[in-house]
CSV table of C-alpha atoms in Angstrom, one decimal:
chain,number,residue,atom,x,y,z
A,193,UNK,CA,113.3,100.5,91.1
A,194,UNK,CA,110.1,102.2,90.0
A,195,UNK,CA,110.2,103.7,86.2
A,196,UNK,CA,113.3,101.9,86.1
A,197,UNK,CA,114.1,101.9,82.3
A,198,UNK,CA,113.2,105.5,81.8
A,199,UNK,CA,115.4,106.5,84.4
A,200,UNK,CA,118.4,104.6,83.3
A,201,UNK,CA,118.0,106.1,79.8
A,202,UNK,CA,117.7,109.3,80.6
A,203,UNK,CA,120.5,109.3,83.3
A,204,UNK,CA,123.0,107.5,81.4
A,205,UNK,CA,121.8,109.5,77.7
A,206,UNK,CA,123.4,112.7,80.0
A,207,UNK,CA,126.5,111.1,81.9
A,208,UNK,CA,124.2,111.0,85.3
A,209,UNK,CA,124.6,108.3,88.1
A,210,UNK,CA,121.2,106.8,88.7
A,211,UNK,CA,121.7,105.7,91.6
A,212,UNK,CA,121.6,110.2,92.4
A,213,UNK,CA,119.0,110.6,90.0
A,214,UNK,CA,116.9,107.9,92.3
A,215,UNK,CA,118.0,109.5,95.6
A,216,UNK,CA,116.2,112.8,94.2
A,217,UNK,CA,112.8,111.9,92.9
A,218,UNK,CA,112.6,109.5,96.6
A,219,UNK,CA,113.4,113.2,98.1
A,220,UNK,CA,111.4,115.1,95.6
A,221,UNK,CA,108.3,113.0,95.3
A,222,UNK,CA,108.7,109.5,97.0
A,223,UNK,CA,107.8,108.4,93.7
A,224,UNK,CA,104.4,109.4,93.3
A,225,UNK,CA,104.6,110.9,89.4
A,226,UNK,CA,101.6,113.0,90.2
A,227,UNK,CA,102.8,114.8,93.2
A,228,UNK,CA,102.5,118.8,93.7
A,229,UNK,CA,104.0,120.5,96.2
A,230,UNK,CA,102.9,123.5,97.6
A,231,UNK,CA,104.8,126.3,95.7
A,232,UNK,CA,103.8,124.7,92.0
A,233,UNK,CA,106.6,122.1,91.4
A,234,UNK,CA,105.0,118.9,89.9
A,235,UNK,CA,105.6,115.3,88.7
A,236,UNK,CA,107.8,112.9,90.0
A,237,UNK,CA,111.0,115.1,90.1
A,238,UNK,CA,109.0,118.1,91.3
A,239,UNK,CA,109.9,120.6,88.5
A,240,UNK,CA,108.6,124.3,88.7
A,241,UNK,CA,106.8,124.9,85.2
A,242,UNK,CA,109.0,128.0,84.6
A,243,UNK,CA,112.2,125.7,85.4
A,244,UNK,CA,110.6,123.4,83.2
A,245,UNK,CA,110.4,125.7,80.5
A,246,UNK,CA,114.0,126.8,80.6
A,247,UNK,CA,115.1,123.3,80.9
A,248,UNK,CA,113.1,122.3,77.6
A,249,UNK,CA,114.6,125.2,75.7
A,250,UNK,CA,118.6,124.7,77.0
A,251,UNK,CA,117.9,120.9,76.0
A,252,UNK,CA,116.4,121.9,72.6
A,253,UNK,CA,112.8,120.5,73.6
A,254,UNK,CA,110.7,122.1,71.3
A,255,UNK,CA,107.5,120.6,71.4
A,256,UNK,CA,107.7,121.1,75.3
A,257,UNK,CA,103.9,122.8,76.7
A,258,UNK,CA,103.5,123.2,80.3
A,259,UNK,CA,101.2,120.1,80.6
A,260,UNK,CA,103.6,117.8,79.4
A,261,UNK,CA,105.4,118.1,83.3
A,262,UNK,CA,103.3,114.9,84.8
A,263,UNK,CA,104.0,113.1,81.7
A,264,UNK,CA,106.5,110.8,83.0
A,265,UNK,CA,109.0,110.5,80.3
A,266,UNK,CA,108.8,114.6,79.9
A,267,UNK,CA,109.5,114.8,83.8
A,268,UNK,CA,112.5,112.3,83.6
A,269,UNK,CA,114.1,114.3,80.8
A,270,UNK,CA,113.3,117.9,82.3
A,271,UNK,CA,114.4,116.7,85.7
A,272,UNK,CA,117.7,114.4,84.6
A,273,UNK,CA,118.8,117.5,82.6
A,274,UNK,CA,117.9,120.0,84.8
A,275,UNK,CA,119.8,118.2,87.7
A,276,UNK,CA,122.7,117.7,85.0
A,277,UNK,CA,122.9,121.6,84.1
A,278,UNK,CA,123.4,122.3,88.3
A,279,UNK,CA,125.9,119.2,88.6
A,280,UNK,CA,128.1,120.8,85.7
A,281,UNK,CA,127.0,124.6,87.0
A,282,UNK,CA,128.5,123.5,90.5
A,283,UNK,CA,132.0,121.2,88.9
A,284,UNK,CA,130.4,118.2,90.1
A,285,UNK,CA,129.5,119.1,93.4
A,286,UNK,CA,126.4,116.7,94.4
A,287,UNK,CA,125.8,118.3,97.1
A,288,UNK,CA,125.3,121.7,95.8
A,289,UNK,CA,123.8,120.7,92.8
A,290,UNK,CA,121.2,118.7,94.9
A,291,UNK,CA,120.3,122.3,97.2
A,292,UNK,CA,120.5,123.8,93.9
A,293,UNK,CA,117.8,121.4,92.2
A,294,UNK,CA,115.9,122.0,95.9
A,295,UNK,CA,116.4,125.4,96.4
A,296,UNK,CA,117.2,127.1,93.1
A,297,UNK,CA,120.5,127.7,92.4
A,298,UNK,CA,121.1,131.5,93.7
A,299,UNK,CA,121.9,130.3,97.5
A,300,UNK,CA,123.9,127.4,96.7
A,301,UNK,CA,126.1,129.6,94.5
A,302,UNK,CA,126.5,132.3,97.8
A,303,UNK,CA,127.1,128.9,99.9
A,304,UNK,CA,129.4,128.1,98.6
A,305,UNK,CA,131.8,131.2,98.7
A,306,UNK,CA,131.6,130.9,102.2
A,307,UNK,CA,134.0,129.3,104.6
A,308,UNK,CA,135.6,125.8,102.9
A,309,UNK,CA,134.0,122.7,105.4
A,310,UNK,CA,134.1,119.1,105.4
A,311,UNK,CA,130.8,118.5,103.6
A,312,UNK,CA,129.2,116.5,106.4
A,313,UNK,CA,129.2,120.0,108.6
A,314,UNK,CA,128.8,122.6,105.9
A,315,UNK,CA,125.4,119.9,105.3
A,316,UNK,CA,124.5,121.0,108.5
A,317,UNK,CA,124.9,124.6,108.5
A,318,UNK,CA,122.6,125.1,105.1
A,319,UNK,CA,120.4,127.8,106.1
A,320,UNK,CA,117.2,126.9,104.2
A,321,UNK,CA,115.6,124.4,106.8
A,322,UNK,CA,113.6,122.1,103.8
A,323,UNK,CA,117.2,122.3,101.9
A,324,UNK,CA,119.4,121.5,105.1
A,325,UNK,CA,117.5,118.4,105.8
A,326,UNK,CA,116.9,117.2,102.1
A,327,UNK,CA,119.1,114.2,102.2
A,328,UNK,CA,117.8,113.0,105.5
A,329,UNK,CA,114.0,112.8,104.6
């Protein structure tokens, strides 16, 4: 379990399961703490710097500065309490706080005011592509 202490902390500091917490940065960034994607999201949870810089100021991080996102333990905390903000933003839903951390949480919020599914088929029917398929990469 790569960064294994870190993420522990940080999960349990924030009332997070870390076995989720791992099932993300495997999705997000197959644990590769430098990683970039191609719209700007970086470090091993794959943080967007302006989601970053929310994140820091909801949590109360003041010393936060935009090159702090590969810094692992900076990443872990953004990430963990981002992920936590969409978990309580979506009652505990995993699932749509997961397409939320993926996707931003504007079309999670509209998915879910549609018809009520068994989560296995409403999975399926996400319409973002990337988001749709997040659990199965």
């Amino acid at each position: 379990m790569p960064y294994h202490d870190t993420v522990l902390a940080k999960s349990r500091n924030i009332g997070l399961d870390p076995a989720y917490v791992y099932g993300l940065i495997r999705q997000e960034s197959r644990f590769i703490m430098d990683a970039r994607s191609g719209v700007g999201a970086s470090g091993l949870m794959q943080v967007m710097p302006t989601t970053a810089r929310w994140t820091a100021r909801k949590i109360g991080m003041t010393d936060f500065t935009p090159c702090l996102i590969n810094d692992r333990d900076t990443n872990i905390t953004i990430g963990t309490a981002y992920l936590k903000l969409a978990l309580d933003d979506f009652d505990g839903s995993m699932a749509l706080a997961a397409a939320a951390y993926n996707a931003g949480p504007g079309r999670p919020r509209n998915w879910r005011n549609g018809p009520l599914l068994e989560a296995a088929i409403w999975a399926e029917n996400v319409p973002c592509t990337e988001t749709r398929h997040y659990p199965n990469n």
